[in-house]
CSV table of C-alpha atoms in Angstrom, one decimal:
chain,number,residue,atom,x,y,z
A,1,UNK,CA,48.3,1.1,20.4
A,2,UNK,CA,50.4,1.1,17.3
A,3,UNK,CA,49.3,3.4,14.4
A,4,UNK,CA,49.2,0.5,11.9
A,5,UNK,CA,46.9,-1.5,14.2
A,6,UNK,CA,44.6,1.4,14.8
A,7,UNK,CA,44.3,2.0,11.0
A,8,UNK,CA,43.6,-1.6,10.4
A,9,UNK,CA,40.8,-1.6,13.1
A,10,UNK,CA,39.2,1.5,11.6
A,11,UNK,CA,39.2,-0.1,8.1
A,12,UNK,CA,37.7,-3.3,9.5
A,13,UNK,CA,34.9,-1.3,11.4
A,14,UNK,CA,34.0,0.7,8.3
A,15,UNK,CA,33.6,-2.5,6.3
A,16,UNK,CA,31.0,-3.9,8.8
A,17,UNK,CA,27.3,-3.6,7.8
A,18,UNK,CA,25.2,-1.1,9.6
A,19,UNK,CA,23.2,-2.6,12.5
A,20,UNK,CA,19.9,-3.9,11.3
A,21,UNK,CA,16.8,-2.0,12.5
A,22,UNK,CA,14.9,-4.6,14.4
A,23,UNK,CA,11.5,-2.9,13.9
A,24,UNK,CA,12.1,-2.8,10.1
A,25,UNK,CA,13.2,-6.5,10.2
A,26,UNK,CA,9.9,-7.4,12.0
A,27,UNK,CA,7.9,-5.5,9.3
A,28,UNK,CA,9.6,-7.4,6.6
A,29,UNK,CA,8.9,-10.7,8.3
A,30,UNK,CA,5.2,-10.3,8.9
A,31,UNK,CA,3.2,-12.9,7.0
A,32,UNK,CA,-0.2,-12.5,5.3
A,33,UNK,CA,-1.2,-16.0,6.2
A,34,UNK,CA,-4.1,-16.5,8.6
A,35,UNK,CA,-7.9,-16.8,8.6
A,36,UNK,CA,-9.6,-15.5,5.4
A,37,UNK,CA,-12.3,-12.8,5.6
A,38,UNK,CA,-15.3,-11.4,3.9
A,39,UNK,CA,-15.7,-7.7,4.0
A,40,UNK,CA,-17.3,-4.6,2.5
A,41,UNK,CA,-15.3,-2.1,0.5
A,42,UNK,CA,-16.8,1.4,-0.2
A,43,UNK,CA,-15.4,3.1,-3.3
A,44,UNK,CA,-15.7,6.8,-4.1
A,45,UNK,CA,-13.9,8.7,-6.9
A,46,UNK,CA,-16.0,11.8,-6.8
A,47,UNK,CA,-18.1,10.7,-9.7
A,48,UNK,CA,-19.3,7.2,-8.7
A,49,UNK,CA,-19.9,5.5,-5.4
A,50,UNK,CA,-19.9,1.7,-5.2
A,51,UNK,CA,-20.0,-0.9,-2.4
A,52,UNK,CA,-18.4,-4.2,-3.0
A,53,UNK,CA,-18.6,-7.3,-0.7
A,54,UNK,CA,-15.4,-9.3,-1.1
A,55,UNK,CA,-14.9,-13.0,-0.2
A,56,UNK,CA,-11.2,-13.8,0.0
A,57,UNK,CA,-11.9,-17.6,-0.3
A,58,UNK,CA,-13.2,-17.3,-3.8
A,59,UNK,CA,-11.1,-17.8,-6.9
A,60,UNK,CA,-9.1,-14.9,-8.3
A,61,UNK,CA,-11.3,-12.7,-10.4
A,62,UNK,CA,-14.4,-13.8,-8.7
A,63,UNK,CA,-13.9,-12.4,-5.2
A,64,UNK,CA,-16.5,-9.6,-5.5
A,65,UNK,CA,-19.6,-11.5,-4.5
A,66,UNK,CA,-21.9,-8.5,-4.3
A,67,UNK,CA,-21.9,-5.1,-5.9
A,68,UNK,CA,-24.1,-2.1,-5.2
A,69,UNK,CA,-25.7,-0.6,-7.2
A,70,UNK,CA,-26.5,-3.5,-9.5
A,71,UNK,CA,-24.1,-3.4,-12.4
A,72,UNK,CA,-27.0,-4.0,-14.8
A,73,UNK,CA,-28.3,-0.5,-13.9
A,74,UNK,CA,-25.0,1.3,-14.7
A,75,UNK,CA,-24.2,2.8,-18.1
A,76,UNK,CA,-21.2,4.3,-19.9
A,77,UNK,CA,-18.1,5.0,-17.8
A,78,UNK,CA,-19.7,3.9,-14.6
A,79,UNK,CA,-20.5,0.5,-16.1
A,80,UNK,CA,-16.9,0.1,-17.4
A,81,UNK,CA,-15.5,1.2,-14.0
A,82,UNK,CA,-17.6,-1.2,-12.1
A,83,UNK,CA,-16.7,-4.1,-14.4
A,84,UNK,CA,-13.0,-3.3,-14.0
A,85,UNK,CA,-13.3,-3.2,-10.2
A,86,UNK,CA,-15.0,-6.5,-10.1
A,87,UNK,CA,-12.4,-8.2,-12.3
A,88,UNK,CA,-9.3,-6.6,-10.6
A,89,UNK,CA,-10.2,-6.8,-6.9
A,90,UNK,CA,-7.9,-9.4,-5.6
A,91,UNK,CA,-8.8,-9.2,-1.9
A,92,UNK,CA,-5.3,-8.5,-0.7
A,93,UNK,CA,-6.0,-6.0,2.1
A,94,UNK,CA,-2.9,-6.6,4.2
A,95,UNK,CA,-0.7,-3.6,5.1
A,96,UNK,CA,2.3,-6.0,5.2
A,97,UNK,CA,2.4,-5.6,1.4
A,98,UNK,CA,3.9,-2.1,1.8
A,99,UNK,CA,7.0,-3.6,3.5
A,100,UNK,CA,8.4,-4.4,0.0
A,101,UNK,CA,8.5,-0.6,-0.7
A,102,UNK,CA,10.6,0.2,2.4
A,103,UNK,CA,14.4,0.1,1.8
A,104,UNK,CA,16.9,-1.1,4.4
A,105,UNK,CA,18.2,2.4,4.8
A,106,UNK,CA,14.9,4.0,5.8
A,107,UNK,CA,15.5,6.7,8.4
A,108,UNK,CA,13.7,6.5,11.7
A,109,UNK,CA,12.3,10.1,12.1
A,110,UNK,CA,10.1,9.8,15.2
A,111,UNK,CA,8.8,7.2,17.7
A,112,UNK,CA,6.6,6.5,20.6
A,113,UNK,CA,6.9,3.7,23.1
A,114,UNK,CA,4.6,1.6,20.9
A,115,UNK,CA,5.6,2.6,17.3
A,116,UNK,CA,8.3,4.0,15.1
A,117,UNK,CA,7.9,6.2,11.9
A,118,UNK,CA,10.4,6.0,9.0
A,119,UNK,CA,11.1,8.3,6.1
A,120,UNK,CA,12.5,7.1,2.7
A,121,UNK,CA,12.4,7.0,-1.0
A,122,UNK,CA,10.1,4.1,-1.8
A,123,UNK,CA,11.1,1.1,-3.7
A,124,UNK,CA,8.8,0.0,-6.6
A,125,UNK,CA,8.5,-3.6,-5.2
A,126,UNK,CA,6.4,-5.7,-7.5
A,127,UNK,CA,5.4,-2.6,-9.5
A,128,UNK,CA,6.9,-2.8,-13.0
A,129,UNK,CA,7.0,-0.9,-16.3
A,130,UNK,CA,6.5,2.8,-16.5
A,131,UNK,CA,4.8,3.0,-13.1
A,132,UNK,CA,7.9,1.7,-11.4
A,133,UNK,CA,10.0,4.6,-12.8
A,134,UNK,CA,7.9,7.1,-10.8
A,135,UNK,CA,8.9,5.8,-7.4
A,136,UNK,CA,12.3,7.6,-7.4
A,137,UNK,CA,10.5,10.9,-7.5
A,138,UNK,CA,8.4,10.2,-4.4
A,139,UNK,CA,8.9,10.4,-0.7
A,140,UNK,CA,7.3,8.1,1.7
A,141,UNK,CA,6.7,7.4,5.4
A,142,UNK,CA,5.6,4.3,7.3
A,143,UNK,CA,4.6,3.9,10.9
A,144,UNK,CA,5.3,0.4,12.3
A,145,UNK,CA,4.2,-1.3,15.5
A,146,UNK,CA,7.4,-2.0,17.5
A,147,UNK,CA,6.0,-5.2,19.1
A,148,UNK,CA,4.5,-6.9,16.1
A,149,UNK,CA,6.1,-5.3,13.0
A,150,UNK,CA,2.6,-4.5,11.7
A,151,UNK,CA,2.4,-1.4,9.5
A,152,UNK,CA,0.0,1.1,11.0
A,153,UNK,CA,0.1,3.8,8.3
A,154,UNK,CA,1.8,4.3,5.0
A,155,UNK,CA,2.0,7.5,2.8
A,156,UNK,CA,3.6,8.5,-0.5
A,157,UNK,CA,3.8,11.9,-2.0
A,158,UNK,CA,5.6,13.9,-4.7
A,159,UNK,CA,7.5,16.8,-3.2
A,160,UNK,CA,7.5,18.5,-6.6
A,161,UNK,CA,6.2,18.1,-10.1
A,162,UNK,CA,8.0,15.5,-12.2
A,163,UNK,CA,7.9,13.8,-15.6
A,164,UNK,CA,7.9,10.0,-15.4
A,165,UNK,CA,8.1,9.9,-19.2
A,166,UNK,CA,8.5,12.3,-22.0
A,167,UNK,CA,4.7,12.6,-22.8
A,168,UNK,CA,3.5,12.8,-19.2
A,169,UNK,CA,3.8,15.2,-16.2
A,170,UNK,CA,2.7,14.7,-12.6
A,171,UNK,CA,1.9,17.9,-10.8
A,172,UNK,CA,0.7,16.3,-7.6
A,173,UNK,CA,0.6,12.7,-6.3
A,174,UNK,CA,-0.5,11.6,-2.8
A,175,UNK,CA,-1.4,8.3,-1.4
A,176,UNK,CA,-2.4,7.8,2.3
A,177,UNK,CA,-3.2,4.5,3.9
A,178,UNK,CA,-4.5,4.0,7.5
A,179,UNK,CA,-4.3,0.4,8.9
A,180,UNK,CA,-6.0,-1.4,11.7
A,181,UNK,CA,-4.8,-4.5,13.6
A,182,UNK,CA,-6.5,-7.8,13.8
A,183,UNK,CA,-6.3,-10.1,16.9
A,184,UNK,CA,-3.8,-12.3,15.1
A,185,UNK,CA,-1.4,-9.4,14.7
A,186,UNK,CA,-1.9,-8.7,11.0
A,187,UNK,CA,-2.9,-5.2,10.0
A,188,UNK,CA,-5.3,-4.5,7.2
A,189,UNK,CA,-6.1,-1.4,5.1
A,190,UNK,CA,-8.9,0.5,6.9
A,191,UNK,CA,-8.8,3.4,4.5
A,192,UNK,CA,-7.0,4.4,1.3
A,193,UNK,CA,-6.9,7.8,-0.4
A,194,UNK,CA,-5.3,8.6,-3.7
A,195,UNK,CA,-5.0,11.9,-5.5
A,196,UNK,CA,-3.3,12.5,-8.8
A,197,UNK,CA,-3.1,15.6,-10.9
A,198,UNK,CA,-1.1,16.1,-14.1
A,199,UNK,CA,-1.2,15.5,-17.8
A,200,UNK,CA,-0.4,12.8,-20.4
A,201,UNK,CA,-0.5,12.9,-24.2
A,202,UNK,CA,-1.7,16.5,-24.0
A,203,UNK,CA,-4.7,15.5,-21.9
A,204,UNK,CA,-5.2,16.7,-18.3
A,205,UNK,CA,-5.5,14.1,-15.5
A,206,UNK,CA,-7.4,14.7,-12.3
A,207,UNK,CA,-7.9,11.4,-10.5
A,208,UNK,CA,-9.1,10.9,-7.0
A,209,UNK,CA,-10.1,7.7,-5.2
A,210,UNK,CA,-11.1,6.9,-1.7
A,211,UNK,CA,-11.7,3.3,-0.4
A,212,UNK,CA,-12.9,2.3,3.0
A,213,UNK,CA,-13.0,-1.3,4.3
A,214,UNK,CA,-15.5,-2.4,7.0
A,215,UNK,CA,-17.5,-5.3,8.4
A,216,UNK,CA,-14.7,-7.9,8.4
A,217,UNK,CA,-16.1,-11.3,9.0
A,218,UNK,CA,-13.9,-14.4,9.5
A,219,UNK,CA,-14.9,-17.1,7.0
A,220,UNK,CA,-15.7,-20.4,8.8
A,221,UNK,CA,-13.5,-23.4,7.8
A,222,UNK,CA,-11.6,-21.1,5.4
A,223,UNK,CA,-8.2,-22.5,6.4
A,224,UNK,CA,-5.1,-20.4,6.2
A,225,UNK,CA,-3.4,-18.7,3.3
A,226,UNK,CA,-3.0,-15.3,1.7
A,227,UNK,CA,-5.6,-14.2,-0.9
């Protein structure tokens, strides 16, 4: 083969996009649409423990239909925390939401016949503002079901301390999510654990939070849609 032709073929090959990872493509394509559910969510931050019953069919801001203990019995920080949880709980429990944080160049680091695990620097996705700037300091892994594209586990952590802004420092950040599959192929957050240590505005930060979802019950005649 003539040298000029060989060089032209090499240039053409280098210009082609890398082969798409089919498992990643499946994860990106998973829909949240399907039957709606009611479920219980247990919340524990080391100071307070709450249980919320969430109904995905209710309007945004009103999806917490039961809260234990009764909010009227809470005082101070516990009352503020409970009120904030009730207002902000959106009912989106689908692990497919983490697909927006996985870049196209995520590296497959291990696999089994049923799943593949990827390592990457997470994308901020829909996160914006100062929180989004922290993602570049993190490392993440995601385990994905090869057949369905359902995300089975998702983790983020800070390999070392970093400063997301001039007046704040993060010494440690970890987030671990374990997911479970539903019969329709969607995976939901079974457990969520978050741990943050650092400082901001000369004040120390030590925040822990664990959430556990249980007792999923399909809502009759709820139709389809994402909460």
